Coordinates of C-alpha atoms and ligand atoms in Angstrom, one line a residue:
X1 CA 1.6 -9.1 -71.9
X2 CA -1.8 -7.4 -71.6
X3 CA -1.7 -6.9 -67.9
X4 CA -2.8 -3.3 -67.4
X5 CA -0.9 -2.7 -64.2
X6 CA 1.9 -4.6 -62.7
X7 CA 0.8 -4.8 -59.1
X8 CA 2.3 -7.8 -57.4
X9 CA 2.6 -8.7 -53.7
X10 CA -0.6 -7.2 -52.4
X11 CA -0.5 -8.0 -48.7
X12 CA -3.7 -7.6 -46.8
X13 CA -4.3 -8.1 -43.1
X14 CA -7.5 -9.5 -41.7
X15 CA -8.3 -9.9 -38.0
X16 CA -10.0 -12.9 -36.5
X17 CA -10.9 -13.3 -32.8
X18 CA -7.6 -14.9 -31.8
X19 CA -5.0 -14.4 -34.5
X20 CA -4.2 -12.3 -37.4
X21 CA -4.2 -13.9 -40.9
X22 CA -1.9 -12.5 -43.5
X23 CA -2.8 -12.9 -47.2
X24 CA -0.7 -12.7 -50.2
X25 CA -2.8 -12.4 -53.4
X26 CA -1.6 -14.5 -56.3
X27 CA -4.3 -13.2 -58.6
X28 CA -7.5 -11.1 -58.4
X29 CA -7.6 -10.7 -62.2
X30 CA -8.4 -7.0 -61.9
X31 CA -5.3 -5.8 -63.7
X32 CA -6.0 -7.7 -66.9
X33 CA -8.1 -6.7 -69.9
X34 CA -11.2 -8.6 -70.5
X35 CA -10.4 -11.4 -72.9
X36 CA -6.8 -11.9 -71.8
X37 CA -6.0 -15.5 -71.9
X38 CA -3.9 -17.8 -69.7
X39 CA -2.3 -21.0 -70.7
X40 CA -3.8 -24.3 -69.6
X41 CA -1.7 -27.4 -68.9
X42 CA -2.5 -31.0 -68.1
X43 CA -1.3 -32.7 -65.0
X44 CA 2.1 -33.6 -66.6
X45 CA 2.7 -30.0 -67.7
X46 CA 1.9 -30.4 -71.4
X47 CA -0.1 -27.4 -72.7
X48 CA -3.7 -28.2 -73.7
X49 CA -4.5 -26.0 -76.6
X50 CA -8.1 -26.9 -76.7
X51 CA -8.8 -25.7 -73.2
X52 CA -9.2 -22.0 -72.5
X53 CA -8.9 -19.7 -69.5
X54 CA -9.9 -16.1 -70.2
X55 CA -10.5 -13.0 -68.0
X56 CA -14.1 -12.1 -67.9
X57 CA -16.5 -10.2 -65.8
X58 CA -18.0 -12.4 -63.1
X59 CA -21.5 -13.6 -64.0
X60 CA -24.0 -10.7 -63.5
X61 CA -21.3 -8.2 -62.4
X62 CA -19.3 -5.7 -64.5
X63 CA -17.5 -4.6 -61.4
X64 CA -15.6 -7.8 -60.7
X65 CA -13.2 -9.5 -63.1
X66 CA -12.5 -13.2 -62.8
X67 CA -11.1 -16.1 -64.8
X68 CA -13.4 -18.3 -66.9
X69 CA -12.0 -21.8 -67.5
X70 CA -13.2 -24.3 -70.1
X71 CA -11.7 -27.7 -70.2
X72 CA -12.0 -30.5 -72.8
X73 CA -11.5 -34.2 -72.6
X74 CA -8.8 -33.9 -69.9
X75 CA -8.8 -31.7 -66.8
X76 CA -6.7 -28.6 -67.3
X77 CA -4.8 -26.4 -64.9
X78 CA -4.2 -22.7 -65.3
X79 CA -0.7 -21.3 -64.8
X80 CA -0.4 -18.3 -62.7
X81 CA 2.8 -16.4 -61.7
X82 CA 3.8 -16.5 -58.1
X83 CA 4.1 -12.9 -56.9
X84 CA 7.4 -11.2 -57.3
X85 CA 10.3 -12.2 -55.0
X86 CA 8.7 -15.4 -54.0
X87 CA 9.1 -19.0 -55.3
X88 CA 7.2 -22.2 -54.7
X89 CA 9.7 -23.2 -52.1
X90 CA 9.4 -20.0 -50.2
X91 CA 5.6 -19.7 -50.2
X92 CA 5.0 -23.2 -49.0
X93 CA 7.3 -22.5 -46.1
X94 CA 5.6 -19.3 -45.2
X95 CA 2.0 -19.8 -46.1
X96 CA -0.2 -22.5 -44.8
X97 CA -3.1 -22.4 -47.3
X98 CA -4.1 -21.6 -50.8
X99 CA -7.5 -20.1 -50.9
X100 CA -9.6 -19.2 -53.9
X101 CA -13.2 -18.7 -54.9
X102 CA -14.7 -21.1 -57.5
X103 CA -18.1 -21.1 -59.2
X104 CA -20.0 -23.2 -61.7
X105 CA -23.4 -22.5 -63.3
X106 CA -26.3 -24.8 -63.2
X107 CA -26.1 -25.3 -67.0
X108 CA -22.8 -27.1 -66.7
X109 CA -22.4 -29.3 -63.7
X110 CA -19.2 -31.1 -64.8
X111 CA -17.3 -29.0 -62.2
X112 CA -19.6 -30.0 -59.4
X113 CA -18.0 -31.9 -56.5
X114 CA -14.6 -32.2 -58.2
X115 CA -11.3 -31.9 -56.4
X116 CA -9.2 -28.8 -56.5
X117 CA -5.6 -29.5 -57.6
X118 CA -2.7 -27.2 -56.9
X119 CA 0.5 -28.1 -58.9
X120 CA 4.0 -26.9 -58.8
X121 CA 5.6 -28.1 -62.0
X122 CA 4.7 -31.5 -63.2
X123 CA 6.0 -33.5 -60.3
X124 CA 4.7 -31.8 -57.1
X125 CA 0.9 -31.9 -57.0
X126 CA -1.5 -31.8 -54.2
X127 CA -5.2 -32.6 -54.3
X128 CA -7.5 -30.5 -52.2
X129 CA -10.9 -29.8 -51.0
X130 CA -13.9 -30.9 -53.0
X131 CA -17.4 -29.9 -52.2
X132 CA -18.2 -27.3 -54.8
X133 CA -21.9 -28.2 -54.7
X134 CA -23.9 -25.2 -55.1
X135 CA -24.4 -23.7 -58.6
X136 CA -24.5 -20.0 -59.4
X137 CA -22.3 -18.6 -56.6
X138 CA -18.7 -18.2 -55.7
X139 CA -17.6 -20.7 -53.1
X140 CA -14.4 -20.2 -51.1
X141 CA -12.0 -23.3 -51.2
X142 CA -9.1 -23.7 -48.9
X143 CA -6.2 -26.0 -49.6
X144 CA -3.4 -26.7 -47.0
X145 CA 0.0 -26.3 -48.7
X146 CA 2.7 -28.8 -48.2
X147 CA 6.3 -28.1 -48.7
X148 CA 7.6 -27.9 -52.3
X149 CA 11.2 -29.0 -52.6
X150 CA 12.1 -27.3 -55.9
X151 CA 12.3 -23.7 -57.0
X152 CA 9.1 -22.7 -58.8
X153 CA 8.0 -19.3 -60.1
X154 CA 4.6 -20.4 -61.2
X155 CA 1.7 -22.4 -59.7
X156 CA -1.0 -24.2 -61.6
X157 CA -4.5 -24.5 -60.2
X158 CA -7.8 -25.9 -61.3
X159 CA -10.5 -28.5 -60.8
X160 CA -10.0 -32.1 -61.7
X161 CA -12.9 -31.8 -64.2
X162 CA -13.4 -32.7 -67.9
X163 CA -15.7 -30.8 -70.2
X164 CA -16.2 -28.3 -67.5
X165 CA -16.9 -24.6 -67.3
X166 CA -16.2 -22.7 -64.2
X167 CA -14.9 -19.5 -62.7
X168 CA -11.9 -18.8 -60.5
X169 CA -11.3 -15.6 -58.5
X170 CA -9.3 -14.1 -55.6
X171 CA -6.5 -16.7 -55.6
X172 CA -4.3 -16.1 -52.6
X173 CA -1.9 -17.6 -50.1
X174 CA -3.0 -17.4 -46.5
X175 CA -0.8 -17.4 -43.5
X176 CA -3.0 -18.4 -40.6
X177 CA -0.2 -17.9 -38.0
X178 CA -0.4 -14.1 -38.3
X179 CA 3.3 -13.8 -39.0
X180 CA 6.0 -15.6 -41.0
X181 CA 8.0 -17.7 -38.6
X182 CA 10.6 -18.2 -41.3
X183 CA 11.2 -14.5 -41.8
X184 CA 13.3 -13.7 -38.8
X185 CA 12.5 -10.0 -39.0
X186 CA 9.0 -10.8 -38.0
X187 CA 10.0 -12.4 -34.8
X188 CA 10.5 -10.9 -31.3
X189 CA 13.8 -12.8 -31.0
X190 CA 15.4 -11.0 -33.9
X191 CA 14.7 -7.5 -32.6
X192 CA 15.4 -8.4 -29.0
X193 CA 18.8 -9.8 -30.1
X194 CA 19.6 -6.5 -31.7
X195 CA 18.8 -4.6 -28.5
X196 CA 20.7 -7.1 -26.4
X197 CA 17.5 -8.0 -24.5
X198 CA 16.1 -11.4 -23.4
X199 CA 12.7 -12.5 -24.6
X200 CA 12.0 -15.8 -22.8
X201 CA 9.5 -18.5 -22.3
X202 CA 9.2 -21.3 -19.7
X203 CA 9.4 -24.8 -21.0
X204 CA 9.2 -28.5 -19.9
X205 CA 11.4 -31.2 -21.2
X206 CA 8.4 -32.9 -22.9
X207 CA 7.9 -29.8 -25.1
X208 CA 11.4 -30.0 -26.5
X209 CA 11.3 -33.2 -28.5
X210 CA 10.1 -33.3 -32.1
X211 CA 10.5 -30.8 -34.9
X212 CA 7.0 -29.5 -35.4
X213 CA 5.6 -26.0 -35.3
X214 CA 5.4 -25.9 -31.6
X215 CA 9.1 -26.6 -31.1
X216 CA 10.0 -24.1 -33.7
X217 CA 7.8 -21.5 -32.0
X218 CA 10.1 -21.7 -29.0
X219 CA 13.4 -21.2 -30.6
X220 CA 12.5 -19.0 -33.5
X221 CA 10.6 -16.4 -31.4
X222 CA 12.5 -16.5 -28.1
X223 CA 16.2 -16.2 -27.2
X224 CA 15.8 -17.4 -23.6
X225 CA 14.3 -20.4 -21.8
X226 CA 13.5 -21.2 -18.2
X227 CA 12.5 -24.5 -16.8
X228 CA 8.8 -24.4 -15.8
X229 CA 9.6 -27.0 -13.1
X230 CA 12.9 -28.6 -14.1
X231 CA 15.3 -26.7 -11.9
X232 CA 13.1 -26.6 -8.8
X233 CA 14.4 -28.3 -5.7
X234 CA 12.1 -31.3 -5.8
X235 CA 13.4 -32.0 -9.3
X236 CA 17.1 -31.3 -8.7
X237 CA 17.7 -32.8 -5.3
X238 CA 15.2 -35.7 -4.9
X239 CA 17.2 -37.2 -2.0
X240 CA 19.5 -35.6 0.6
X241 CA 22.7 -34.6 -1.3
X242 CA 21.5 -36.8 -4.2
X243 CA 21.2 -34.6 -7.3
X244 CA 19.4 -35.2 -10.6
X245 CA 20.0 -32.4 -13.1
X246 CA 18.7 -34.4 -16.1
X247 CA 15.6 -32.3 -16.8
X248 CA 17.4 -29.0 -16.5
X249 CA 20.2 -30.4 -18.6
X250 CA 17.8 -31.2 -21.4
X251 CA 16.7 -27.6 -21.4
X252 CA 20.2 -26.3 -21.3
X253 CA 21.2 -28.5 -24.3
X254 CA 18.2 -27.5 -26.3
X255 CA 19.0 -23.8 -25.6
X256 CA 22.6 -24.3 -26.6
X257 CA 21.6 -26.0 -29.8
X258 CA 19.5 -22.9 -30.7
X259 CA 21.8 -20.3 -29.3
X260 CA 19.4 -19.3 -26.5
X261 CA 20.2 -18.2 -22.9
X262 CA 18.7 -20.0 -19.9
X263 CA 17.5 -18.4 -16.6
X264 CA 17.5 -20.6 -13.5
X265 CA 14.3 -21.0 -11.5
X266 CA 14.7 -21.4 -8.6
X267 CA 17.2 -22.1 -5.8
X268 CA 15.1 -21.6 -2.7
X269 CA 11.3 -21.6 -2.5
X270 CA 8.7 -22.7 0.1
X271 CA 6.9 -24.7 -2.6
X272 CA 8.0 -27.7 -4.6
X273 CA 10.5 -28.8 -2.0
X274 CA 11.4 -32.5 -1.9
X275 CA 9.6 -34.7 0.7
X276 CA 12.8 -35.5 2.6
X277 CA 13.0 -31.9 3.7
X278 CA 9.4 -31.3 4.6
X279 CA 6.1 -30.2 3.3
X280 CA 5.7 -27.6 0.6
X281 CA 3.7 -24.5 1.4
X282 CA 4.0 -25.2 5.1
X283 CA 5.8 -23.7 8.0
X284 CA 5.9 -27.0 9.7
X285 CA 9.1 -29.0 10.2
X286 CA 8.0 -32.7 10.2
X287 CA 11.6 -34.0 10.1
X288 CA 12.7 -31.8 13.0
X289 CA 15.7 -30.2 11.3
X290 CA 17.7 -27.8 13.4
X291 CA 18.4 -24.3 12.0
X292 CA 22.1 -25.3 11.5
X293 CA 21.1 -28.5 9.6
X294 CA 18.7 -26.7 7.4
X295 CA 21.2 -24.0 6.6
X296 CA 23.7 -26.7 5.6
X297 CA 21.1 -28.3 3.4
X298 CA 20.4 -25.1 1.7
X299 CA 24.0 -24.1 1.3
X300 CA 24.8 -27.5 -0.2
X301 CA 21.8 -27.3 -2.6
X302 CA 22.7 -23.8 -3.8
X303 CA 26.4 -24.5 -4.2
X304 CA 26.0 -27.7 -6.2
X305 CA 23.2 -26.4 -8.3
X306 CA 24.8 -23.1 -9.2
X307 CA 28.1 -24.9 -10.0
X308 CA 26.4 -27.5 -12.1
X309 CA 24.8 -24.8 -14.2
X310 CA 27.8 -22.4 -14.2
X311 CA 28.2 -20.5 -17.5
X312 CA 25.0 -22.1 -18.8
X313 CA 22.5 -20.1 -16.7
X314 CA 22.7 -16.3 -17.0
X315 CA 20.3 -15.4 -14.2
X316 CA 19.1 -17.2 -11.0
X317 CA 16.0 -16.7 -9.0
X318 CA 17.9 -17.2 -5.8
X319 CA 14.9 -16.8 -3.5
X320 CA 11.3 -17.1 -4.8
X321 CA 8.1 -15.7 -3.2
X322 CA 9.4 -15.1 0.3
X323 CA 7.1 -12.1 1.0
X324 CA 3.7 -12.6 2.5
X325 CA 0.6 -11.2 0.9
X326 CA -1.0 -8.1 2.3
X327 CA 1.8 -5.7 3.0
X328 CA 1.4 -2.2 4.4
X329 CA 4.3 -0.8 2.4
X330 CA 6.2 0.0 5.5
X331 CA 9.1 -2.4 6.0
X332 CA 8.2 -6.0 4.9
X333 CA 6.8 -9.2 6.2
X334 CA 7.9 -12.7 5.3
X335 CA 5.4 -15.5 4.6
X336 CA 4.6 -17.9 7.4
X337 CA 4.0 -21.0 5.4
X338 CA 7.7 -21.6 4.5
X339 CA 10.1 -24.0 6.2
X340 CA 13.0 -21.6 5.4
X341 CA 11.3 -18.6 7.1
X342 CA 10.1 -20.7 10.0
X343 CA 13.2 -22.7 10.9
X344 CA 16.0 -20.4 9.7
X345 CA 14.4 -17.0 9.8
X346 CA 15.1 -13.8 7.9
X347 CA 18.8 -14.5 7.4
X348 CA 18.2 -17.5 5.0
X349 CA 17.6 -14.8 2.3
X350 CA 21.0 -13.1 2.7
X351 CA 22.8 -16.4 3.1
X352 CA 21.2 -17.8 0.0
X353 CA 22.5 -14.9 -2.1
X354 CA 26.0 -15.1 -0.5
X355 CA 26.2 -18.8 -1.1
X356 CA 25.0 -18.5 -4.7
X357 CA 27.6 -15.7 -5.4
X358 CA 30.4 -17.6 -3.8
X359 CA 29.6 -20.8 -5.6
X360 CA 29.6 -19.0 -9.0
X361 CA 32.7 -17.0 -8.3
X362 CA 34.6 -20.0 -7.1
X363 CA 34.3 -21.6 -10.6
X364 CA 34.8 -18.3 -12.4
X365 CA 31.2 -17.5 -13.4
X366 CA 31.3 -13.9 -12.4
X367 CA 28.6 -12.8 -14.8
X368 CA 25.6 -14.8 -13.5
X369 CA 23.0 -12.4 -12.1
X370 CA 21.2 -13.1 -8.8
X371 CA 17.5 -12.1 -8.4
X372 CA 14.9 -12.0 -5.7
X373 CA 11.6 -13.0 -7.4
X374 CA 8.0 -12.6 -6.3
X375 CA 4.4 -12.1 -7.5
X376 CA 2.3 -9.0 -7.1
X377 CA 5.3 -6.8 -6.8
X378 CA 4.8 -4.8 -10.0
X379 CA 2.9 -1.6 -9.4
X380 CA 4.3 1.0 -7.1
X381 CA 0.7 1.5 -5.9
X382 CA 0.8 -1.9 -4.3
X383 CA 2.1 -2.5 -0.7
X384 CA 3.9 -5.7 -1.7
X385 CA 5.9 -3.8 -4.3
X386 CA 7.1 -1.4 -1.6
X387 CA 7.9 -4.4 0.7
X388 CA 10.0 -5.9 -2.1
X389 CA 11.8 -2.6 -2.6
X390 CA 12.4 -2.3 1.2
X391 CA 13.8 -5.8 1.4
X392 CA 16.0 -5.6 -1.7
X393 CA 17.3 -2.2 -0.8
X394 CA 18.1 -3.4 2.7
X395 CA 20.0 -6.3 1.3
X396 CA 21.9 -4.1 -1.2
X397 CA 22.9 -1.6 1.6
X398 CA 24.2 -4.5 3.7
X399 CA 26.4 -5.6 0.8
X400 CA 24.4 -8.8 0.0
X401 CA 25.2 -9.7 -3.7
X402 CA 21.7 -9.1 -5.1
X403 CA 21.6 -7.9 -8.7
X404 CA 17.9 -7.2 -8.9
X405 CA 14.3 -8.2 -8.4
X406 CA 12.0 -10.2 -10.6
X407 CA 8.4 -9.2 -11.1
X408 CA 6.6 -12.5 -11.9
X409 CA 3.8 -10.6 -13.5
X410 CA 1.0 -13.2 -13.2
X411 CA -1.6 -10.6 -14.0
X412 CA -4.7 -9.6 -15.9
X413 CA -6.1 -6.9 -18.1
X414 CA -6.1 -4.5 -15.1
X415 CA -2.3 -4.4 -15.0
X416 CA -1.3 -0.9 -13.9
X417 CA 1.4 0.0 -16.4
X418 CA 1.9 3.5 -15.0
X419 CA 2.4 2.2 -11.5
X420 CA 4.8 -0.4 -12.8
X421 CA 6.9 2.2 -14.6
X422 CA 7.2 4.1 -11.3
X423 CA 8.4 1.0 -9.6
X424 CA 10.9 0.3 -12.4
X425 CA 12.3 3.7 -11.8
X426 CA 12.5 3.3 -8.1
X427 CA 14.5 0.1 -8.5
X428 CA 16.7 1.9 -11.1
X429 CA 17.4 4.7 -8.6
X430 CA 18.3 2.0 -6.0
X431 CA 20.8 0.5 -8.4
X432 CA 18.8 -2.7 -8.8
X433 CA 17.8 -4.5 -12.0
X434 CA 14.1 -5.1 -12.5
X435 CA 12.9 -7.8 -14.8
X436 CA 9.6 -9.6 -15.8
X437 CA 10.0 -13.3 -15.1
X438 CA 6.7 -15.2 -15.4
X439 CA 4.3 -13.1 -17.5
X440 CA 0.8 -14.2 -18.1
X441 CA -2.1 -11.7 -18.6
X442 CA -5.5 -13.2 -18.0
X443 CA -8.0 -12.0 -20.5
X444 CA -11.2 -13.3 -22.1
X445 CA -11.1 -14.6 -25.6
X446 CA -12.9 -11.7 -27.1
X447 CA -11.8 -8.9 -29.4
X448 CA -11.7 -6.4 -26.5
X449 CA -10.1 -8.8 -24.1
X450 CA -7.3 -9.7 -26.5
X451 CA -6.8 -6.1 -27.5
X452 CA -6.3 -4.9 -23.9
X453 CA -4.1 -7.9 -23.2
X454 CA -1.9 -7.0 -26.2
X455 CA -1.6 -3.4 -24.7
X456 CA -0.3 -4.9 -21.4
X457 CA 2.2 -7.1 -23.1
X458 CA 3.3 -4.2 -25.3
X459 CA 3.7 -2.0 -22.2
X460 CA 6.0 -4.5 -20.5
X461 CA 8.0 -4.9 -23.7
X462 CA 8.4 -1.1 -23.8
X463 CA 9.9 -1.0 -20.3
X464 CA 12.3 -3.7 -21.3
X465 CA 13.3 -1.7 -24.3
X466 CA 13.6 1.5 -22.5
X467 CA 15.4 0.7 -19.3
X468 CA 18.9 -0.7 -19.2
X469 CA 18.2 -2.2 -15.8
X470 CA 15.4 -4.3 -17.4
X471 CA 17.1 -6.8 -19.6
X472 CA 14.6 -9.7 -19.5
X473 CA 10.9 -10.5 -20.2
X474 CA 9.8 -14.1 -19.9
X475 CA 6.3 -15.5 -20.5
X476 CA 5.0 -18.3 -18.4
X477 CA 4.1 -20.7 -21.2
X478 CA 4.2 -20.9 -24.9
X479 CA 0.4 -21.0 -25.7
X480 CA -2.9 -20.8 -24.1
X481 CA -3.2 -24.5 -23.6
X482 CA 0.2 -24.7 -21.9
X483 CA -0.5 -22.4 -19.0
X484 CA -0.5 -23.2 -15.3
X485 CA -3.6 -20.9 -15.2
X486 CA -6.3 -23.6 -15.3
X487 CA -9.4 -21.7 -16.5
X488 CA -8.4 -22.2 -20.1
X489 CA -12.0 -22.0 -21.2
X490 CA -12.5 -18.5 -19.9
X491 CA -9.0 -17.1 -19.9
X492 CA -6.3 -17.0 -22.6
X493 CA -3.3 -15.5 -20.9
X494 CA -0.4 -16.1 -23.3
X495 CA 1.0 -14.8 -26.6
X496 CA 0.1 -17.8 -28.8
X497 CA -3.1 -19.7 -29.2
X498 CA -3.1 -23.5 -28.9
X499 CA -2.5 -23.8 -32.7
X500 CA 0.6 -21.6 -32.4
X501 CA -1.1 -18.7 -34.1
X502 CA 0.4 -15.4 -33.0
X503 CA -2.0 -13.4 -31.0
X504 CA -2.1 -9.7 -31.0
X505 CA -0.1 -9.7 -27.8
X506 CA 2.9 -11.3 -29.7
X507 CA 2.6 -9.0 -32.7
X508 CA 2.6 -6.0 -30.4
X509 CA 5.7 -7.2 -28.6
X510 CA 7.5 -7.7 -31.9
X511 CA 6.5 -4.2 -33.1
X512 CA 7.7 -2.7 -29.8
X513 CA 11.1 -4.4 -29.9
X514 CA 11.4 -3.5 -33.6
X515 CA 10.6 0.2 -33.0
X516 CA 13.3 0.5 -30.4
X517 CA 15.9 -1.4 -32.3
X518 CA 15.3 0.7 -35.4
X519 CA 15.4 3.9 -33.4
X520 CA 18.7 2.8 -31.8
X521 CA 20.2 2.1 -35.2
X522 CA 19.0 5.4 -36.5
X523 CA 20.4 7.3 -33.5
X524 CA 23.7 5.5 -33.8
X525 CA 24.0 6.6 -37.4
X526 CA 23.1 10.2 -36.6
X527 CA 25.8 10.8 -34.1
X528 CA 29.1 9.1 -35.1
X529 CA 31.6 9.5 -32.3
X530 CA 34.6 11.5 -33.4
X531 CA 38.2 11.3 -32.0
X532 CA 40.8 14.1 -31.9
X533 CA 44.4 13.7 -33.0
X534 CA 45.4 12.3 -29.6
X535 CA 42.8 9.5 -30.0
X536 CA 40.6 11.0 -27.4
X537 CA 36.9 11.2 -27.9
X538 CA 35.9 14.7 -29.0
X539 CA 33.3 16.1 -26.6
X540 CA 30.8 18.0 -28.7
X541 CA 29.8 21.1 -26.9
X542 CA 26.6 21.3 -29.0
X543 CA 24.5 18.2 -29.1
X544 CA 21.2 16.9 -30.6
X545 CA 18.8 15.2 -28.3
X546 CA 16.4 12.4 -29.3
X547 CA 13.8 10.4 -27.4
X548 CA 14.4 6.7 -27.4
X549 CA 11.9 6.3 -30.2
X550 CA 14.0 8.6 -32.4
X551 CA 12.0 11.9 -32.2
X552 CA 14.2 14.9 -32.0
X553 CA 13.7 16.8 -28.7
X554 CA 16.3 19.5 -29.2
X555 CA 19.0 20.4 -31.7
X556 CA 22.4 22.0 -31.1
X557 CA 21.9 22.7 -27.4
X558 CA 24.7 23.0 -25.0
X559 CA 25.6 19.7 -23.4
X560 CA 25.2 21.4 -20.0
X561 CA 21.6 22.1 -20.8
X562 CA 20.8 18.4 -21.0
X563 CA 20.3 18.2 -17.3
X564 CA 17.4 20.6 -17.5
X565 CA 15.3 18.3 -19.7
X566 CA 12.3 16.7 -18.1
X567 CA 13.2 13.5 -16.2
X568 CA 13.6 10.5 -18.6
X569 CA 15.8 8.6 -21.0
X570 CA 17.3 10.3 -24.0
X571 CA 19.9 9.7 -26.8
X572 CA 22.4 12.5 -26.5
X573 CA 25.3 12.5 -28.9
X574 CA 24.6 8.9 -29.8
X575 CA 24.5 7.7 -26.2
X576 CA 21.7 6.8 -23.9
X577 CA 21.4 9.3 -21.1
X578 CA 19.2 9.2 -18.0
X579 CA 18.1 12.6 -16.7
X580 CA 16.9 12.4 -13.2
Ligands
XIL601 C1 4.1 -23.3 -11.5 C2 4.2 -24.2 -12.8 O1 3.8 -23.5 -13.9 C3 3.3 -25.4 -12.6 O2 3.6 -26.3 -13.7 C4 3.6 -26.1 -11.3 O3 2.7 -27.2 -11.1 C5 3.5 -25.1 -10.1 O4 4.4 -24.1 -10.4 N1 5.2 -18.9 -9.4 C6 6.4 -19.5 -9.7 C7 6.4 -20.6 -10.6 O5 7.4 -19.0 -9.2 O6 7.4 -21.6 -10.3 C8 5.1 -21.3 -10.7 O7 5.1 -22.3 -11.7 C9 4.0 -20.3 -10.9 C10 3.9 -19.3 -9.8

């Protein structure tokens, strides 16, 4: 072996406008001595002794080494090792393309216009791009990989050309998706699972069928689903006391099959109500329901829906979007264009939560969490956020069974993360959960738009990692073409592009979850809890304090001094501690 340096698995990252490509070099030929030869085989795998493949300098350059191939009366294919730790089966699952640079000289045009062949063994061969038409320069050639069923440690490549002379350089596998969907440690789901957090996506039943990349993108990257429309009242109760749960059931079944959770959206909303009740987005009452009748309708709807989905839905948006826009921040105002607000009045909110809780408890589903959900309630600098707080706190004080509030988070690159964190803490102090339920971040499809967008997604992920009261973040659509935001041309609000390539936003979310999960593991290792001879936990008088990201803040301080730390979350003696 005359390889000078054994340098396998060189992974490089390149950045395109929408997604990050990952490369894995098979061979750059830089680590071989000039004159090193590779074996050449025919299509059936028999060695062709008369053909040669030797490492040379690229024509006209002593800085760049490449492979010079000379074939005889049959086309020959050069055998290269697949980088360490990988096999033909693994690479074709994880990489979508083989890319290499090829070149022929004007003096020998036998290579011109011939097909590229990529072979795994003698049985699995794929023909690829032709079009090597310009002499005297390296031309990049891409070939889409197909799956290889058998275990292979080598790959053979070459042009389907007889009596040809040509050069090969920079042979690499390319992952256009930006991450390896088959390596679970590269997915948000994996790290969110470790932290016990929910990373979710909305879905419609028509997106569930099939087995392609888009379906995989749902269940490999997310551990929670929510029906985009499937559990809304117009879908679930199309006639008075006539229920149809088929769409929601499809989502629940898909989620079960992939070990995912489901959040329910939504039990009571002024929009997407069935025609037999009245008009959506309207305070009018065309059917002339009395207050009592409408309360009975709502109670029946909530009870039957909650009980149908008992144990299969972990969180419900009980009431959606009941606040009006434009709030002063003092008290709260309810929207006018809602039949619930207009005919029943303020008490429909409390009643809806009580009915939902009773319905769940009656069938033993004590764990389902009940949320008040709305848009534009994220930053503490916004009046509507304070209105949300005022309403939720009022309910909580009255003993209404509300577990928390949902920030829909339909937003843009101006999202005020600092103001949001203040709000999260306010809800925390009030004993309420605070989750992110319908995230989309409008941004232009430019490098700077996508970068800022990624920062906003990352910031939200950090809140979810950091705060125990924030168990859930859900994006409102899988990719930029499946978004209710209709200016698809100018705005790309989600974490995947329409070809399911991960955008920077997704990769930032993965990194954030990973950072916290690894820090939590490290902190748990640092401080093993000890027990005394009576089996009681020993309380260490001296403790080490870490930030949530694993940085040591203080060592060996008295436990009593912990309260004097700046307000925030810490790991003290292996446990998360919130200092007010
Ligand atoms: C949207 C859906 O995405 C659309 O498909 C549908 O046509 C209208 O509703 N706030 C909510 C969601 O609570 O239910 C909305 O979903 C988006 C705004």
